[in-house]
Steps between C-alpha positions, in 0.01 A plus 500: 500500500631845417544724803379859522848626423493322164761236580438129493618356830559153642576375850785250520620254764770316302647311797151393619550647847179433692549794737514738201148411388329705773677813377491449125138385486371817665715727282373324189139534613545872564677552167245282318769280348550121504738316730693238307568171679748234393382234748145365506494476880584870526230580246245319715607700806456823308154407379392372840610784724487824297157612378528697177839361396555409135726198546674363190704181467795511264734205433872542569572419137323819387645723772782712362604867467377503141162360600462773760603795285293381204184475712543764772659834581566483873544230764416510870732280708606445861834351400791742496594598145777757472403745227847484343476121470147531362600758240794290388275195457228688311692757295510293180134403537401860566656598171336208321151576637542877507397536864660557838450221751411613854489315829326594825641356821226401747665436838374186671416687816689762695745422778816639658729264311760715331668260260186453289353848521819674389500303176155625397658842438652349186164396357352661188186610688441424869183497708561653844276450800556849641723736698665233715618315191633824351683577826653152494629547147656831602651344812657223291647764268322376187217752461683684222518175301121482476377642169127430487262417782134508604385532862219249546426446867403148604269411212465142625326623815261711293421200280448279807248742651309513173474120501470450877192275492667266251818474708313452827331199342834363378648537847214318670511209257875457462658630821255523789370150428848356566477571872318290758362809674428859402725715718738797460752452220871578512661540159870415478647596162877447494699607198756279324874453556598793279835674455450672836425168678160641597279200573418403858316180410784254560625677814177588682248234400503331842439825687198576281350162418612306805371757750178591322213542751208263449253788476662644185515374143823548305541540124857465375512657155806337350706697253529288182880512514530370857468143379806549280701664778512187717286215371568258787436744786199646319318168490620398846334810645178433311504137613533602864207739507266453204267266691434749779132604476581870536792514253470534124793519259403698190720400207510635142213739566498837320238686706610734780230752593226246583738356761583842643135600523419198717815492713492642851874564499811458284843352569770560241856590415593684179207391283304763310183352651574707811455825308175366351372425851529867602175566313306308767636678808554179698793387718827416325788305654842485335775244554830687512720214390822701474441722805514821301390834645158569352504863616814592307516237225324621184478138390262425789267796451185287517602358838419837654132430430483194723657307786854376441585153633877446550 
């Protein structure tokens, strides 16, 4: 579908990252463009969980730079794609098709992780959540590298509110039904073992799961990459606790806001889910794995909004 600005756009998730779907699907709905899937399972997730999404399945064999530039004008991606690398790859095709290829970077959430955020300044066009993200880019010394950007706010939250009844129904059927009793929910959403060694899942699981009070339910929203970080420990932890009636491990699940809306409190580390949870004005607890000073460390800015656990 042609967008209002007369460019034919397409959403792309070339590495089939499940946690990107929640971000790309909403952008594509707002822009009235299709989201192209390369895996059928991902396509089914898109169709199931995102009302209004035009989900398209495309085989790997047809997926190439020439296919994209011959059918579209601009891509929307959550993967990092340095504009210099992109221009080098597409320069010959741009001349052949007499058009300039553009790419819009859609961050998969907003967090205080510096290594990833700093790289988005080298994107062709970047979507920015707001002033805090701009301040981060300036603090990292990369703001001047950013050429084109659009300030969007948290469009996923806006989309969730518009479809609240639908998502409440999904939550009741798929999440609430997993617990033996209906009682206050704690959401634990650890990030993965990234370049900053951010995850607390492998270090703190016993403190959270082993000491969970009986009168609370606990959802552990597992980052898709945690399984790859330590396969053995990952499944050992699940094996220890998955049969508890008030514990539910949520694996390969793209939705975020339906969980936040029904959680009484949040426990996290450096995941972007913590920033999303601010919209609900509920208690946040942060695991300070590396004992950094949240009052002076710009990289722990979100921790100032909750209770820090050493």
